[in-house]
PDB file of C-alpha atoms in Angstrom:
ATOM      1  CA  LEU A 102       0.000   0.000   0.000  1.00 47.00           C
ATOM      2  CA  ASP A 103       2.758   2.397  -1.008  1.00 57.00           C
ATOM      3  CA  MET A 104       0.651   5.300  -2.162  1.00 57.00           C
ATOM      4  CA  MET A 105       3.550   7.729  -1.950  1.00 58.00           C
ATOM      5  CA  ALA A 106       5.764   5.824  -4.412  1.00 59.00           C
ATOM      6  CA  GLU A 107       3.070   5.036  -6.987  1.00 57.00           C
ATOM      7  CA  GLY A 108       2.034   7.158  -9.964  1.00 58.00           C
ATOM      8  CA  LYS A 109       4.617   9.910 -10.434  1.00 68.00           C
ATOM      9  CA  GLY A 110       2.719  13.195 -10.669  1.00 76.00           C
ATOM     10  CA  GLU A 111      -0.682  11.514 -10.297  1.00 88.00           C
ATOM     11  CA  ASN A 112      -2.862  12.189  -7.312  1.00 94.00           C
ATOM     12  CA  LEU A 113      -3.832   9.163  -5.281  1.00 94.00           C
ATOM     13  CA  ALA A 114      -6.104   8.764  -2.272  1.00 95.00           C
ATOM     14  CA  CYS A 115      -6.157   6.007   0.352  1.00 94.00           C
ATOM     15  CA  LEU A 116      -9.831   5.246   0.991  1.00 95.00           C
ATOM     16  CA  LEU A 117     -11.625   3.149   3.573  1.00 94.00           C
ATOM     17  CA  LYS A 118     -13.105   0.538   1.237  1.00 96.00           C
ATOM     18  CA  LYS A 119     -14.985  -1.494   3.851  1.00 95.00           C
ATOM     19  CA  ARG A 120     -15.290  -1.510   7.634  1.00 95.00           C
ATOM     20  CA  PRO A 121     -13.128  -4.324   8.983  1.00 94.00           C
ATOM     21  CA  VAL A 122     -14.274  -7.041  11.347  1.00 92.00           C
ATOM     22  CA  GLY A 123     -11.314  -7.891  13.535  1.00 90.00           C
ATOM     23  CA  ALA A 124      -7.884  -7.052  12.122  1.00 91.00           C
ATOM     24  CA  PRO A 125      -7.956  -4.859   8.997  1.00 92.00           C
ATOM     25  CA  SER A 126      -6.850  -6.524   5.768  1.00 90.00           C
ATOM     26  CA  VAL A 127      -4.991  -4.369   3.238  1.00 91.00           C
ATOM     27  CA  GLU A 128      -6.852  -5.999   0.327  1.00 91.00           C
ATOM     28  CA  GLU A 129     -10.335  -5.835   1.855  1.00 93.00           C
ATOM     29  CA  THR A 130     -10.214  -2.700   4.006  1.00 94.00           C
ATOM     30  CA  PHE A 131      -8.342  -0.111   1.925  1.00 94.00           C
ATOM     31  CA  GLU A 132      -8.361   1.075  -1.664  1.00 94.00           C
ATOM     32  CA  ILE A 133      -5.928   3.309  -3.539  1.00 93.00           C
ATOM     33  CA  GLN A 134      -7.820   5.422  -6.041  1.00 93.00           C
ATOM     34  CA  LYS A 135      -6.692   7.973  -8.639  1.00 94.00           C
ATOM     35  CA  VAL A 136      -8.282  11.364  -8.031  1.00 94.00           C
ATOM     36  CA  ALA A 137      -7.974  14.784  -9.657  1.00 94.00           C
ATOM     37  CA  LYS A 138      -4.871  16.753  -8.742  1.00 94.00           C
ATOM     38  CA  PRO A 139      -5.994  20.001  -7.093  1.00 96.00           C
ATOM     39  CA  SER A 140      -4.741  23.484  -7.922  1.00 95.00           C
ATOM     40  CA  LEU A 141      -4.462  26.657  -5.895  1.00 96.00           C
ATOM     41  CA  SER A 142      -7.470  28.963  -6.110  1.00 96.00           C
ATOM     42  CA  GLU A 143      -7.040  31.471  -3.262  1.00 96.00           C
ATOM     43  CA  ASP A 144      -4.372  33.490  -1.509  1.00 97.00           C
ATOM     44  CA  GLY A 145      -3.160  31.809   1.671  1.00 97.00           C
ATOM     45  CA  GLN A 146      -3.312  28.317   0.155  1.00 98.00           C
ATOM     46  CA  VAL A 147      -0.533  25.832  -0.532  1.00 98.00           C
ATOM     47  CA  LEU A 148      -0.359  22.702  -2.652  1.00 98.00           C
ATOM     48  CA  ILE A 149       1.424  19.999  -0.678  1.00 97.00           C
ATOM     49  CA  ARG A 150       2.719  16.530  -1.492  1.00 96.00           C
ATOM     50  CA  ILE A 151       2.416  14.117   1.394  1.00 95.00           C
ATOM     51  CA  LEU A 152       5.718  12.385   2.129  1.00 95.00           C
ATOM     52  CA  MET A 153       4.887  10.390   5.268  1.00 93.00           C
ATOM     53  CA  ILE A 154       1.726   9.260   7.016  1.00 91.00           C
ATOM     54  CA  SER A 155       1.443   8.389  10.688  1.00 87.00           C
ATOM     55  CA  VAL A 156      -0.561   5.202  11.209  1.00 83.00           C
ATOM     56  CA  ASP A 157      -1.643   5.190  14.849  1.00 80.00           C
ATOM     57  CA  PRO A 158      -3.545   2.726  17.066  1.00 77.00           C
ATOM     58  CA  TYR A 159      -6.554   5.035  17.599  1.00 79.00           C
ATOM     59  CA  MET A 160      -7.289   4.774  13.871  1.00 85.00           C
ATOM     60  CA  ARG A 161      -8.582   1.216  14.260  1.00 86.00           C
ATOM     61  CA  GLY A 162     -11.430   2.554  16.405  1.00 85.00           C
ATOM     62  CA  ARG A 163     -12.275   5.141  13.744  1.00 89.00           C
ATOM     63  CA  MET A 164     -12.782   2.321  11.228  1.00 91.00           C
ATOM     64  CA  ASN A 165     -15.850   1.189  13.218  1.00 90.00           C
ATOM     65  CA  ASP A 166     -19.221   2.821  12.612  1.00 90.00           C
ATOM     66  CA  ASN A 167     -19.463   4.555  15.979  1.00 84.00           C
ATOM     67  CA  LYS A 168     -17.951   7.631  17.550  1.00 74.00           C
ATOM     68  CA  SER A 169     -14.645   6.907  19.245  1.00 68.00           C
ATOM     69  CA  TYR A 170     -13.043   8.847  22.073  1.00 67.00           C
ATOM     70  CA  PHE A 171     -11.149  10.896  19.507  1.00 66.00           C
ATOM     71  CA  THR A 172     -13.518  11.935  16.737  1.00 79.00           C
ATOM     72  CA  ALA A 173     -16.093  10.758  14.213  1.00 86.00           C
ATOM     73  CA  PRO A 174     -15.530   7.464  12.390  1.00 89.00           C
ATOM     74  CA  PHE A 175     -13.880   7.325   8.977  1.00 92.00           C
ATOM     75  CA  GLU A 176     -16.433   7.285   6.158  1.00 92.00           C
ATOM     76  CA  VAL A 177     -16.522   4.318   3.784  1.00 95.00           C
ATOM     77  CA  GLY A 178     -15.476   5.453   0.301  1.00 94.00           C
ATOM     78  CA  LYS A 179     -13.637   8.534   1.635  1.00 95.00           C
ATOM     79  CA  PRO A 180      -9.934   9.095   2.390  1.00 95.00           C
ATOM     80  CA  LEU A 181      -8.608   8.218   5.796  1.00 92.00           C
ATOM     81  CA  SER A 182      -6.985  11.083   7.691  1.00 92.00           C
ATOM     82  CA  GLY A 183      -4.316  11.567  10.304  1.00 90.00           C
ATOM     83  CA  GLY A 184      -0.956  13.103  11.000  1.00 91.00           C
ATOM     84  CA  VAL A 185       1.108  13.697   7.874  1.00 93.00           C
ATOM     85  CA  ALA A 186       4.468  15.183   6.990  1.00 95.00           C
ATOM     86  CA  ALA A 187       4.457  16.926   3.630  1.00 96.00           C
ATOM     87  CA  GLU A 188       6.401  19.185   1.301  1.00 97.00           C
ATOM     88  CA  VAL A 189       5.059  22.429  -0.138  1.00 98.00           C
ATOM     89  CA  VAL A 190       4.924  22.156  -3.952  1.00 97.00           C
ATOM     90  CA  GLU A 191       3.255  25.503  -4.779  1.00 97.00           C
ATOM     91  CA  SER A 192       2.372  28.421  -2.543  1.00 98.00           C
ATOM     92  CA  ARG A 193       0.141  31.462  -2.461  1.00 98.00           C
ATOM     93  CA  SER A 194       1.169  32.176   1.125  1.00 98.00           C
ATOM     94  CA  ALA A 195       3.813  34.547   2.443  1.00 97.00           C
ATOM     95  CA  ASP A 196       4.534  32.081   5.276  1.00 96.00           C
ATOM     96  CA  LEU A 197       5.393  28.974   3.241  1.00 98.00           C
ATOM     97  CA  LYS A 198       7.444  28.497   0.085  1.00 98.00           C
ATOM     98  CA  PRO A 199       8.006  25.513  -2.229  1.00 98.00           C
ATOM     99  CA  GLY A 200      10.308  22.988  -0.576  1.00 97.00           C
ATOM    100  CA  ASP A 201       9.219  23.801   2.983  1.00 98.00           C
ATOM    101  CA  LYS A 202       8.370  20.740   5.084  1.00 98.00           C
ATOM    102  CA  VAL A 203       5.131  20.900   7.053  1.00 97.00           C
ATOM    103  CA  LEU A 204       3.064  18.889   9.520  1.00 95.00           C
ATOM    104  CA  GLY A 205      -0.712  18.623   9.484  1.00 95.00           C
ATOM    105  CA  PHE A 206      -3.714  16.488  10.364  1.00 93.00           C
ATOM    106  CA  LEU A 207      -5.084  15.854   6.893  1.00 96.00           C
ATOM    107  CA  PRO A 208      -6.811  13.436   4.514  1.00 95.00           C
ATOM    108  CA  TRP A 209      -4.552  10.811   2.957  1.00 94.00           C
ATOM    109  CA  LEU A 210      -4.098  12.130  -0.571  1.00 95.00           C
ATOM    110  CA  LYS A 211      -0.770  12.350  -2.355  1.00 95.00           C
ATOM    111  CA  TYR A 212      -1.457  15.994  -3.338  1.00 97.00           C
ATOM    112  CA  LEU A 213      -3.696  18.309  -1.370  1.00 96.00           C
ATOM    113  CA  VAL A 214      -4.551  22.028  -1.307  1.00 98.00           C
ATOM    114  CA  VAL A 215      -4.876  23.419   2.214  1.00 98.00           C
ATOM    115  CA  ALA A 216      -4.823  26.759   4.001  1.00 98.00           C
ATOM    116  CA  ALA A 217      -1.229  27.487   4.970  1.00 98.00           C
ATOM    117  CA  ASN A 218      -2.293  28.588   8.462  1.00 97.00           C
ATOM    118  CA  THR A 219      -3.499  25.036   9.240  1.00 97.00           C
ATOM    119  CA  LEU A 220       0.029  23.627   8.852  1.00 97.00           C
ATOM    120  CA  ARG A 221       3.059  23.680  11.122  1.00 95.00           C
ATOM    121  CA  LYS A 222       6.336  24.532   9.364  1.00 97.00           C
ATOM    122  CA  LEU A 223       9.077  22.080  10.337  1.00 96.00           C
ATOM    123  CA  ASP A 224      12.803  22.603  10.848  1.00 94.00           C
ATOM    124  CA  THR A 225      14.364  19.424   9.495  1.00 94.00           C
ATOM    125  CA  SER A 226      17.893  20.762  10.115  1.00 94.00           C
ATOM    126  CA  VAL A 227      17.280  20.165  13.840  1.00 90.00           C
ATOM    127  CA  VAL A 228      14.939  17.153  13.867  1.00 91.00           C
ATOM    128  CA  PRO A 229      14.579  14.541  11.083  1.00 93.00           C
ATOM    129  CA  LEU A 230      11.253  14.705   9.256  1.00 93.00           C
ATOM    130  CA  GLU A 231      10.025  11.278  10.441  1.00 92.00           C
ATOM    131  CA  LYS A 232      10.460  12.280  14.109  1.00 92.00           C
ATOM    132  CA  TYR A 233       7.758  14.926  13.699  1.00 91.00           C
ATOM    133  CA  LEU A 234       5.288  12.043  13.315  1.00 89.00           C
ATOM    134  CA  SER A 235       6.454  10.389  16.538  1.00 86.00           C
ATOM    135  CA  SER A 236       8.572  11.731  19.398  1.00 86.00           C
ATOM    136  CA  ALA A 237       8.666  15.333  18.127  1.00 86.00           C
ATOM    137  CA  GLY A 238       5.038  15.219  16.964  1.00 82.00           C
ATOM    138  CA  TYR A 239       1.642  14.243  18.319  1.00 80.00           C
ATOM    139  CA  SER A 240       2.858  11.302  20.439  1.00 84.00           C
ATOM    140  CA  GLY A 241       5.663  13.326  21.971  1.00 88.00           C
ATOM    141  CA  LEU A 242       3.484  16.356  22.695  1.00 87.00           C
ATOM    142  CA  SER A 243       0.698  14.161  24.090  1.00 89.00           C
ATOM    143  CA  SER A 244       3.139  12.888  26.688  1.00 92.00           C
ATOM    144  CA  TYR A 245       5.426  15.901  27.217  1.00 93.00           C
ATOM    145  CA  LEU A 246       2.858  18.585  27.978  1.00 93.00           C
ATOM    146  CA  PRO A 247       1.019  16.745  30.795  1.00 95.00           C
ATOM    147  CA  ILE A 248       4.296  15.520  32.251  1.00 96.00           C
ATOM    148  CA  LYS A 249       5.833  18.995  32.316  1.00 95.00           C
ATOM    149  CA  TYR A 250       2.777  20.993  33.365  1.00 95.00           C
ATOM    150  CA  ILE A 251       0.724  18.532  35.437  1.00 96.00           C
ATOM    151  CA  ALA A 252       2.988  15.769  36.774  1.00 95.00           C
ATOM    152  CA  ALA A 253       5.975  18.116  37.273  1.00 95.00           C
ATOM    153  CA  PRO A 254       8.357  15.217  38.000  1.00 96.00           C
ATOM    154  CA  LYS A 255      11.455  15.507  40.160  1.00 96.00           C
ATOM    155  CA  ALA A 256      14.679  13.538  39.847  1.00 97.00           C
ATOM    156  CA  GLY A 257      14.639  10.359  41.896  1.00 97.00           C
ATOM    157  CA  GLU A 258      10.850   9.911  41.843  1.00 97.00           C
ATOM    158  CA  THR A 259       9.469   6.553  40.721  1.00 97.00           C
ATOM    159  CA  VAL A 260       6.761   6.633  38.049  1.00 96.00           C
ATOM    160  CA  PHE A 261       4.630   3.925  36.476  1.00 94.00           C
ATOM    161  CA  VAL A 262       3.378   4.348  32.908  1.00 93.00           C
ATOM    162  CA  THR A 263       0.509   1.921  32.274  1.00 88.00           C
ATOM    163  CA  GLY A 264       0.745   2.138  28.474  1.00 83.00           C
ATOM    164  CA  GLY A 265       4.527   2.253  28.339  1.00 80.00           C
ATOM    165  CA  ALA A 266       4.734   0.055  25.229  1.00 80.00           C
ATOM    166  CA  GLY A 267       2.497   2.279  23.092  1.00 83.00           C
ATOM    167  CA  ALA A 268       3.388   5.323  21.004  1.00 83.00           C
ATOM    168  CA  VAL A 269       2.550   7.949  23.651  1.00 89.00           C
ATOM    169  CA  GLY A 270       3.571   5.774  26.607  1.00 92.00           C
ATOM    170  CA  SER A 271       7.022   5.013  25.217  1.00 91.00           C
ATOM    171  CA  CYS A 272       7.606   8.753  24.736  1.00 92.00           C
ATOM    172  CA  ALA A 273       6.377   9.356  28.292  1.00 94.00           C
ATOM    173  CA  CYS A 274       8.863   6.808  29.659  1.00 94.00           C
ATOM    174  CA  GLN A 275      11.745   8.555  27.882  1.00 94.00           C
ATOM    175  CA  ILE A 276      10.628  11.976  29.080  1.00 95.00           C
ATOM    176  CA  PHE A 277      10.332  10.830  32.703  1.00 96.00           C
ATOM    177  CA  PHE A 278      13.770   9.220  32.345  1.00 95.00           C
ATOM    178  CA  SER A 279      15.207  12.540  31.075  1.00 96.00           C
ATOM    179  CA  TYR A 280      13.930  14.197  34.294  1.00 96.00           C
ATOM    180  CA  GLY A 281      15.943  11.650  36.281  1.00 97.00           C
ATOM    181  CA  CYS A 282      12.942   9.562  37.328  1.00 97.00           C
ATOM    182  CA  LYS A 283      12.895   5.798  37.827  1.00 97.00           C
ATOM    183  CA  VAL A 284      10.477   4.389  35.271  1.00 94.00           C
TER     184      VAL A 284
END
């Protein structure tokens, strides 16, 4: 299901083909479909090419036909959505230029037109692009902010992370460890 490598210059979308029962099957659950490549129509927009998609555990719940703790379910026949890292291809924004790397929570299309102010510009000279979809992205922020501002750990404290093997929990363990805690 390598949507990013397929069809040079073509626009592709990753759709939810059918709601899975049990574990999703690539062949039965998802469909890659050619769609029209969008173009810029307003100031403040950018055309982006998605480079990386974050596939996260909560997404399995969104494949069911009921509201999950996060948001509405994915719609059958429509693109899935989630955290993506992308590159600006064209711009009608003063804030982003072609070649800039950005982060967003967007539908899974190879090319997409979005408002520039809905994206976060990334500095890949400091952090590699793929880290913005993990430890420097949603999973990292979901653990860092509550640890820093609510838990306020002190060196030498012992902490227990119940979901320490998951995406957010593994980041939390590393953050507590960096504070000098026993995890």
